Amino acid sequence: MCARYNLRMSPAKLAQVFVTVREIEFRQRFNISPTQTVVAIRQEDGKRVPANLRWGLVPMWSKDPKSGPPLINARGETVAEKPAFRSAFKKRRCLIPATGFYEWRTEGKAKLPFNIHLPKDEPFAFAGLWECWDKGAEPLESCTIITTESTGDMAKLHDRQPVILHRNEWDVWLDPDLQEPEPLEAMIRPWDGKLVFDSIDPAINSSRNEGEQFFKPGTEKL
């Protein structure tokens, strides 16, 4: 599962890392939560284009974007068949940039958060889907993060983890002309590189606590 993450980089750095055609205005985020506006990368005319999307996919056939819980995650094992996701999986895939994501270890009544990231805080991309709901006064563009089973140390915290794409997979994932499920499903797998697990101050448990002042390292080990 992935229900909270961070994007600790500038618009200029994001444009450089993801080689987008332009910068997009946003501020560094330390505690991104469901239903908030997030940065995503899509492909348009063969180029990577940044966009602001609401986190929590609203299917195009939904009558009301507020009905039901937000679809913040899509299970990779069924994403090609589920009515809410199958059209987006075929035609509307995106990258969701991040520098880390959070999972919690339960200790009695306490929940200890861990920031899970790549070595040296290297930016990465979740495998995402996006959709446009156009039944309201204004179109609503939204997204979801694909998940898969957890392995290794990740399984100590949760049985699901977000799909992280290798950089050489980014353009393949974004290609709207690629609609056969097999090569796409091959990219939906647990991360096979190194992950770093840093405990974080429990203040991050509240989605209201957004800002660098709440991003404090803890002392616990996984």
PDB file of C-alpha atoms in Angstrom:
ATOM      1  CA  MET A   1       0.000   0.000   0.000  1.00  0.00           C
ATOM      2  CA  CYS A   2       1.039   3.603  -0.389  1.00  0.00           C
ATOM      3  CA  ALA A   3      -1.040   6.192   1.439  1.00  0.00           C
ATOM      4  CA  ARG A   4       1.559   8.863   2.202  1.00  0.00           C
ATOM      5  CA  TYR A   5       4.753   9.983   0.486  1.00  0.00           C
ATOM      6  CA  ASN A   6       7.111  12.920   0.030  1.00  0.00           C
ATOM      7  CA  LEU A   7       8.582  14.908  -2.853  1.00  0.00           C
ATOM      8  CA  ARG A   8      11.544  16.858  -1.512  1.00  0.00           C
ATOM      9  CA  MET A   9      12.880  18.569  -4.618  1.00  0.00           C
ATOM     10  CA  SER A  10      12.489  21.830  -6.494  1.00  0.00           C
ATOM     11  CA  PRO A  11      10.511  22.322  -9.730  1.00  0.00           C
ATOM     12  CA  ALA A  12      13.804  22.876 -11.567  1.00  0.00           C
ATOM     13  CA  LYS A  13      15.284  19.641 -10.203  1.00  0.00           C
ATOM     14  CA  LEU A  14      12.161  17.689 -11.118  1.00  0.00           C
ATOM     15  CA  ALA A  15      12.269  19.035 -14.684  1.00  0.00           C
ATOM     16  CA  GLN A  16      15.937  18.040 -14.895  1.00  0.00           C
ATOM     17  CA  VAL A  17      15.526  14.522 -13.504  1.00  0.00           C
ATOM     18  CA  PHE A  18      12.407  13.677 -15.476  1.00  0.00           C
ATOM     19  CA  VAL A  19      13.464  15.611 -18.612  1.00  0.00           C
ATOM     20  CA  THR A  20      10.114  17.342 -18.939  1.00  0.00           C
ATOM     21  CA  VAL A  21       9.329  19.925 -21.618  1.00  0.00           C
ATOM     22  CA  ARG A  22       8.695  22.567 -18.960  1.00  0.00           C
ATOM     23  CA  GLU A  23       8.729  23.164 -15.244  1.00  0.00           C
ATOM     24  CA  ILE A  24       5.559  23.001 -13.190  1.00  0.00           C
ATOM     25  CA  GLU A  25       4.879  25.107 -10.149  1.00  0.00           C
ATOM     26  CA  PHE A  26       4.751  23.206  -6.866  1.00  0.00           C
ATOM     27  CA  ARG A  27       6.338  23.345  -3.453  1.00  0.00           C
ATOM     28  CA  GLN A  28       8.412  20.688  -1.777  1.00  0.00           C
ATOM     29  CA  ARG A  29       6.146  18.288   0.057  1.00  0.00           C
ATOM     30  CA  PHE A  30       7.003  16.289   3.158  1.00  0.00           C
ATOM     31  CA  ASN A  31       3.663  14.599   3.850  1.00  0.00           C
ATOM     32  CA  ILE A  32       1.558  14.104   0.717  1.00  0.00           C
ATOM     33  CA  SER A  33      -1.845  12.621   1.525  1.00  0.00           C
ATOM     34  CA  PRO A  34      -4.822  11.189  -0.418  1.00  0.00           C
ATOM     35  CA  THR A  35      -7.128  13.638  -2.258  1.00  0.00           C
ATOM     36  CA  GLN A  36      -4.401  16.276  -2.378  1.00  0.00           C
ATOM     37  CA  THR A  37      -3.019  17.654  -5.644  1.00  0.00           C
ATOM     38  CA  VAL A  38       0.165  15.876  -6.698  1.00  0.00           C
ATOM     39  CA  VAL A  39       2.692  16.170  -9.505  1.00  0.00           C
ATOM     40  CA  ALA A  40       2.587  13.522 -12.234  1.00  0.00           C
ATOM     41  CA  ILE A  41       4.406  13.059 -15.538  1.00  0.00           C
ATOM     42  CA  ARG A  42       2.491  12.118 -18.684  1.00  0.00           C
ATOM     43  CA  GLN A  43       3.471  11.713 -22.317  1.00  0.00           C
ATOM     44  CA  GLU A  44       2.151  14.107 -24.944  1.00  0.00           C
ATOM     45  CA  ASP A  45       3.388  14.065 -28.547  1.00  0.00           C
ATOM     46  CA  GLY A  46       6.288  11.865 -27.520  1.00  0.00           C
ATOM     47  CA  LYS A  47       7.466  14.225 -24.765  1.00  0.00           C
ATOM     48  CA  ARG A  48       7.254  14.094 -20.986  1.00  0.00           C
ATOM     49  CA  VAL A  49       4.858  16.711 -19.672  1.00  0.00           C
ATOM     50  CA  PRO A  50       4.215  17.491 -15.977  1.00  0.00           C
ATOM     51  CA  ALA A  51       0.661  17.817 -14.670  1.00  0.00           C
ATOM     52  CA  ASN A  52      -1.168  18.479 -11.422  1.00  0.00           C
ATOM     53  CA  LEU A  53      -3.596  15.653 -10.601  1.00  0.00           C
ATOM     54  CA  ARG A  54      -5.768  14.792  -7.624  1.00  0.00           C
ATOM     55  CA  TRP A  55      -4.517  11.713  -5.798  1.00  0.00           C
ATOM     56  CA  GLY A  56      -7.413   9.280  -5.752  1.00  0.00           C
ATOM     57  CA  LEU A  57      -8.576   8.125  -9.175  1.00  0.00           C
ATOM     58  CA  VAL A  58     -12.154   8.907 -10.169  1.00  0.00           C
ATOM     59  CA  PRO A  59     -13.359   6.505 -12.908  1.00  0.00           C
ATOM     60  CA  MET A  60     -14.713   8.280 -15.974  1.00  0.00           C
ATOM     61  CA  TRP A  61     -18.054   6.502 -15.541  1.00  0.00           C
ATOM     62  CA  SER A  62     -18.512   7.585 -11.915  1.00  0.00           C
ATOM     63  CA  LYS A  63     -21.636   9.678 -11.286  1.00  0.00           C
ATOM     64  CA  ASP A  64     -20.118  11.567  -8.378  1.00  0.00           C
ATOM     65  CA  PRO A  65     -16.387  12.042  -7.671  1.00  0.00           C
ATOM     66  CA  LYS A  66     -17.164  12.143  -3.947  1.00  0.00           C
ATOM     67  CA  SER A  67     -18.901   8.764  -3.860  1.00  0.00           C
ATOM     68  CA  GLY A  68     -16.913   6.025  -2.171  1.00  0.00           C
ATOM     69  CA  PRO A  69     -13.372   6.095  -0.791  1.00  0.00           C
ATOM     70  CA  PRO A  70     -10.638   7.613  -2.988  1.00  0.00           C
ATOM     71  CA  LEU A  71      -8.924   5.033  -5.192  1.00  0.00           C
ATOM     72  CA  ILE A  72      -5.391   5.953  -4.180  1.00  0.00           C
ATOM     73  CA  ASN A  73      -3.935   2.517  -5.017  1.00  0.00           C
ATOM     74  CA  ALA A  74      -4.549  -0.083  -7.715  1.00  0.00           C
ATOM     75  CA  ARG A  75      -3.510  -3.692  -7.171  1.00  0.00           C
ATOM     76  CA  GLY A  76      -1.098  -4.675  -9.910  1.00  0.00           C
ATOM     77  CA  GLU A  77      -2.428  -8.223 -10.059  1.00  0.00           C
ATOM     78  CA  THR A  78      -5.889  -7.081 -11.195  1.00  0.00           C
ATOM     79  CA  VAL A  79      -5.331  -3.613 -12.666  1.00  0.00           C
ATOM     80  CA  ALA A  80      -5.817  -4.822 -16.244  1.00  0.00           C
ATOM     81  CA  GLU A  81      -9.279  -6.240 -15.459  1.00  0.00           C
ATOM     82  CA  LYS A  82     -10.818  -3.980 -12.806  1.00  0.00           C
ATOM     83  CA  PRO A  83     -13.470  -1.693 -14.364  1.00  0.00           C
ATOM     84  CA  ALA A  84     -12.154   1.319 -12.440  1.00  0.00           C
ATOM     85  CA  PHE A  85      -8.634   0.945 -13.843  1.00  0.00           C
ATOM     86  CA  ARG A  86      -8.552  -1.143 -17.031  1.00  0.00           C
ATOM     87  CA  SER A  87      -9.078   1.728 -19.472  1.00  0.00           C
ATOM     88  CA  ALA A  88      -6.461   3.900 -17.784  1.00  0.00           C
ATOM     89  CA  PHE A  89      -4.041   0.957 -17.607  1.00  0.00           C
ATOM     90  CA  LYS A  90      -4.376   0.547 -21.341  1.00  0.00           C
ATOM     91  CA  LYS A  91      -4.230   4.189 -22.414  1.00  0.00           C
ATOM     92  CA  ARG A  92      -3.457   6.606 -19.574  1.00  0.00           C
ATOM     93  CA  ARG A  93      -0.376   5.697 -17.600  1.00  0.00           C
ATOM     94  CA  CYS A  94       1.801   8.195 -15.769  1.00  0.00           C
ATOM     95  CA  LEU A  95       4.838   8.557 -13.551  1.00  0.00           C
ATOM     96  CA  ILE A  96       4.353   9.915 -10.045  1.00  0.00           C
ATOM     97  CA  PRO A  97       7.637  11.429  -8.824  1.00  0.00           C
ATOM     98  CA  ALA A  98       8.699  10.895  -5.219  1.00  0.00           C
ATOM     99  CA  THR A  99      11.709  10.946  -2.945  1.00  0.00           C
ATOM    100  CA  GLY A 100      10.282   8.619  -0.298  1.00  0.00           C
ATOM    101  CA  PHE A 101       7.129   7.008   1.034  1.00  0.00           C
ATOM    102  CA  TYR A 102       5.903   6.134   4.510  1.00  0.00           C
ATOM    103  CA  GLU A 103       4.856   2.924   6.186  1.00  0.00           C
ATOM    104  CA  TRP A 104       4.237   2.262   9.849  1.00  0.00           C
ATOM    105  CA  ARG A 105       5.293  -0.354  12.370  1.00  0.00           C
ATOM    106  CA  THR A 106       2.739  -0.960  15.101  1.00  0.00           C
ATOM    107  CA  GLU A 107       4.138  -1.227  18.626  1.00  0.00           C
ATOM    108  CA  GLY A 108       1.262  -1.732  21.033  1.00  0.00           C
ATOM    109  CA  LYS A 109      -0.935   1.314  20.605  1.00  0.00           C
ATOM    110  CA  ALA A 110       1.851   3.324  18.990  1.00  0.00           C
ATOM    111  CA  LYS A 111       2.546   3.612  15.269  1.00  0.00           C
ATOM    112  CA  LEU A 112       6.162   4.248  14.322  1.00  0.00           C
ATOM    113  CA  PRO A 113       6.613   5.755  10.835  1.00  0.00           C
ATOM    114  CA  PHE A 114       9.465   4.915   8.494  1.00  0.00           C
ATOM    115  CA  ASN A 115      10.558   6.944   5.490  1.00  0.00           C
ATOM    116  CA  ILE A 116      11.427   4.456   2.756  1.00  0.00           C
ATOM    117  CA  HIS A 117      13.685   5.811   0.049  1.00  0.00           C
ATOM    118  CA  LEU A 118      16.502   5.038  -2.366  1.00  0.00           C
ATOM    119  CA  PRO A 119      20.165   5.452  -1.395  1.00  0.00           C
ATOM    120  CA  LYS A 120      21.322   9.101  -1.372  1.00  0.00           C
ATOM    121  CA  ASP A 121      17.659  10.159  -1.566  1.00  0.00           C
ATOM    122  CA  GLU A 122      17.680   9.600  -5.307  1.00  0.00           C
ATOM    123  CA  PRO A 123      14.344  10.673  -6.846  1.00  0.00           C
ATOM    124  CA  PHE A 124      12.212   7.894  -8.297  1.00  0.00           C
ATOM    125  CA  ALA A 125       8.866   7.314  -9.970  1.00  0.00           C
ATOM    126  CA  PHE A 126       5.852   5.288  -8.914  1.00  0.00           C
ATOM    127  CA  ALA A 127       3.921   3.518 -11.664  1.00  0.00           C
ATOM    128  CA  GLY A 128       0.690   5.481 -11.905  1.00  0.00           C
ATOM    129  CA  LEU A 129      -2.547   5.738 -13.852  1.00  0.00           C
ATOM    130  CA  TRP A 130      -4.585   8.845 -14.547  1.00  0.00           C
ATOM    131  CA  GLU A 131      -8.152   9.532 -15.545  1.00  0.00           C
ATOM    132  CA  CYS A 132     -10.304  12.518 -16.540  1.00  0.00           C
ATOM    133  CA  TRP A 133     -13.813  12.819 -15.099  1.00  0.00           C
ATOM    134  CA  ASP A 134     -15.827  15.276 -17.187  1.00  0.00           C
ATOM    135  CA  LYS A 135     -19.357  15.085 -15.817  1.00  0.00           C
ATOM    136  CA  GLY A 136     -19.076  18.199 -13.666  1.00  0.00           C
ATOM    137  CA  ALA A 137     -18.781  21.915 -14.288  1.00  0.00           C
ATOM    138  CA  GLU A 138     -15.004  21.480 -14.544  1.00  0.00           C
ATOM    139  CA  PRO A 139     -13.071  18.371 -15.639  1.00  0.00           C
ATOM    140  CA  LEU A 140     -11.322  16.547 -12.808  1.00  0.00           C
ATOM    141  CA  GLU A 141      -8.018  14.833 -13.547  1.00  0.00           C
ATOM    142  CA  SER A 142      -6.992  12.277 -10.950  1.00  0.00           C
ATOM    143  CA  CYS A 143      -4.465   9.496 -10.451  1.00  0.00           C
ATOM    144  CA  THR A 144      -3.651   6.321  -8.556  1.00  0.00           C
ATOM    145  CA  ILE A 145      -0.461   4.463  -7.597  1.00  0.00           C
ATOM    146  CA  ILE A 146      -0.075   0.810  -8.566  1.00  0.00           C
ATOM    147  CA  THR A 147       0.985  -1.602  -5.830  1.00  0.00           C
ATOM    148  CA  THR A 148       2.405  -5.107  -5.711  1.00  0.00           C
ATOM    149  CA  GLU A 149       3.371  -7.649  -3.068  1.00  0.00           C
ATOM    150  CA  SER A 150       6.107  -6.743  -0.611  1.00  0.00           C
ATOM    151  CA  THR A 151       9.353  -8.654  -0.327  1.00  0.00           C
ATOM    152  CA  GLY A 152      12.440  -8.459   1.870  1.00  0.00           C
ATOM    153  CA  ASP A 153      12.540  -5.804   4.572  1.00  0.00           C
ATOM    154  CA  MET A 154       9.494  -4.097   3.091  1.00  0.00           C
ATOM    155  CA  ALA A 155       7.374  -7.093   4.107  1.00  0.00           C
ATOM    156  CA  LYS A 156       8.207  -6.372   7.764  1.00  0.00           C
ATOM    157  CA  LEU A 157       6.059  -3.245   7.552  1.00  0.00           C
ATOM    158  CA  HIS A 158       3.298  -4.074   5.075  1.00  0.00           C
ATOM    159  CA  ASP A 159       2.280  -6.834   2.680  1.00  0.00           C
ATOM    160  CA  ARG A 160       1.937  -4.333  -0.193  1.00  0.00           C
ATOM    161  CA  GLN A 161       4.360  -1.838  -1.657  1.00  0.00           C
ATOM    162  CA  PRO A 162       4.144   0.763  -4.435  1.00  0.00           C
ATOM    163  CA  VAL A 163       5.590  -0.181  -7.805  1.00  0.00           C
ATOM    164  CA  ILE A 164       8.806   1.769  -8.433  1.00  0.00           C
ATOM    165  CA  LEU A 165       9.898   1.891 -12.064  1.00  0.00           C
ATOM    166  CA  HIS A 166      13.501   1.796 -13.234  1.00  0.00           C
ATOM    167  CA  ARG A 167      14.513   4.836 -15.265  1.00  0.00           C
ATOM    168  CA  ASN A 168      14.903   2.793 -18.436  1.00  0.00           C
ATOM    169  CA  GLU A 169      11.245   1.799 -18.039  1.00  0.00           C
ATOM    170  CA  TRP A 170       9.826   5.302 -17.811  1.00  0.00           C
ATOM    171  CA  ASP A 171       9.261   5.911 -21.513  1.00  0.00           C
ATOM    172  CA  VAL A 172       7.941   2.403 -22.071  1.00  0.00           C
ATOM    173  CA  TRP A 173       5.417   2.878 -19.268  1.00  0.00           C
ATOM    174  CA  LEU A 174       4.318   6.248 -20.637  1.00  0.00           C
ATOM    175  CA  ASP A 175       3.976   5.134 -24.264  1.00  0.00           C
ATOM    176  CA  PRO A 176       0.241   5.374 -25.116  1.00  0.00           C
ATOM    177  CA  ASP A 177       0.756   3.212 -28.192  1.00  0.00           C
ATOM    178  CA  LEU A 178       1.776   0.284 -25.993  1.00  0.00           C
ATOM    179  CA  GLN A 179      -1.518  -1.336 -25.042  1.00  0.00           C
ATOM    180  CA  GLU A 180      -0.642  -5.028 -24.808  1.00  0.00           C
ATOM    181  CA  PRO A 181      -0.786  -6.021 -21.133  1.00  0.00           C
ATOM    182  CA  GLU A 182       2.178  -8.416 -21.056  1.00  0.00           C
ATOM    183  CA  PRO A 183       5.085  -5.921 -21.273  1.00  0.00           C
ATOM    184  CA  LEU A 184       3.293  -3.592 -18.875  1.00  0.00           C
ATOM    185  CA  GLU A 185       2.579  -6.319 -16.352  1.00  0.00           C
ATOM    186  CA  ALA A 186       6.253  -7.312 -16.477  1.00  0.00           C
ATOM    187  CA  MET A 187       7.098  -3.941 -14.920  1.00  0.00           C
ATOM    188  CA  ILE A 188       4.652  -4.459 -12.053  1.00  0.00           C
ATOM    189  CA  ARG A 189       6.948  -6.165  -9.576  1.00  0.00           C
ATOM    190  CA  PRO A 190       8.613  -5.532  -6.223  1.00  0.00           C
ATOM    191  CA  TRP A 191      11.557  -3.158  -6.333  1.00  0.00           C
ATOM    192  CA  ASP A 192      14.728  -5.181  -6.892  1.00  0.00           C
ATOM    193  CA  GLY A 193      17.185  -2.494  -5.815  1.00  0.00           C
ATOM    194  CA  LYS A 194      18.211  -1.282  -2.380  1.00  0.00           C
ATOM    195  CA  LEU A 195      15.710   0.498  -0.153  1.00  0.00           C
ATOM    196  CA  VAL A 196      16.672   2.541   2.911  1.00  0.00           C
ATOM    197  CA  PHE A 197      14.391   2.528   5.962  1.00  0.00           C
ATOM    198  CA  ASP A 198      14.705   5.567   8.226  1.00  0.00           C
ATOM    199  CA  SER A 199      12.466   6.002  11.240  1.00  0.00           C
ATOM    200  CA  ILE A 200      10.779   9.406  11.366  1.00  0.00           C
ATOM    201  CA  ASP A 201       9.288  11.496  14.142  1.00  0.00           C
ATOM    202  CA  PRO A 202       5.687  10.301  14.755  1.00  0.00           C
ATOM    203  CA  ALA A 203       4.495  13.867  14.130  1.00  0.00           C
ATOM    204  CA  ILE A 204       4.370  12.814  10.481  1.00  0.00           C
ATOM    205  CA  ASN A 205       1.495  10.454  11.393  1.00  0.00           C
ATOM    206  CA  SER A 206      -0.929  13.366  11.091  1.00  0.00           C
ATOM    207  CA  SER A 207      -1.585  14.503   7.540  1.00  0.00           C
ATOM    208  CA  ARG A 208      -1.964  18.029   8.934  1.00  0.00           C
ATOM    209  CA  ASN A 209       1.737  18.092   9.780  1.00  0.00           C
ATOM    210  CA  GLU A 210       3.209  19.230   6.489  1.00  0.00           C
ATOM    211  CA  GLY A 211       6.608  20.856   6.377  1.00  0.00           C
ATOM    212  CA  GLU A 212      10.296  20.262   6.911  1.00  0.00           C
ATOM    213  CA  GLN A 213       9.932  20.896  10.650  1.00  0.00           C
ATOM    214  CA  PHE A 214       8.020  17.602  10.938  1.00  0.00           C
ATOM    215  CA  PHE A 215      10.529  15.637   8.851  1.00  0.00           C
ATOM    216  CA  LYS A 216      12.806  14.711  11.731  1.00  0.00           C
ATOM    217  CA  PRO A 217      14.841  11.496  11.870  1.00  0.00           C
ATOM    218  CA  GLY A 218      14.028   8.992  14.581  1.00  0.00           C
ATOM    219  CA  THR A 219      16.318   6.557  16.354  1.00  0.00           C
ATOM    220  CA  GLU A 220      14.503   3.260  15.822  1.00  0.00           C
ATOM    221  CA  LYS A 221      15.840   0.550  13.502  1.00  0.00           C
ATOM    222  CA  LEU A 222      13.770  -1.683  11.278  1.00  0.00           C
TER     223      LEU A 222
END
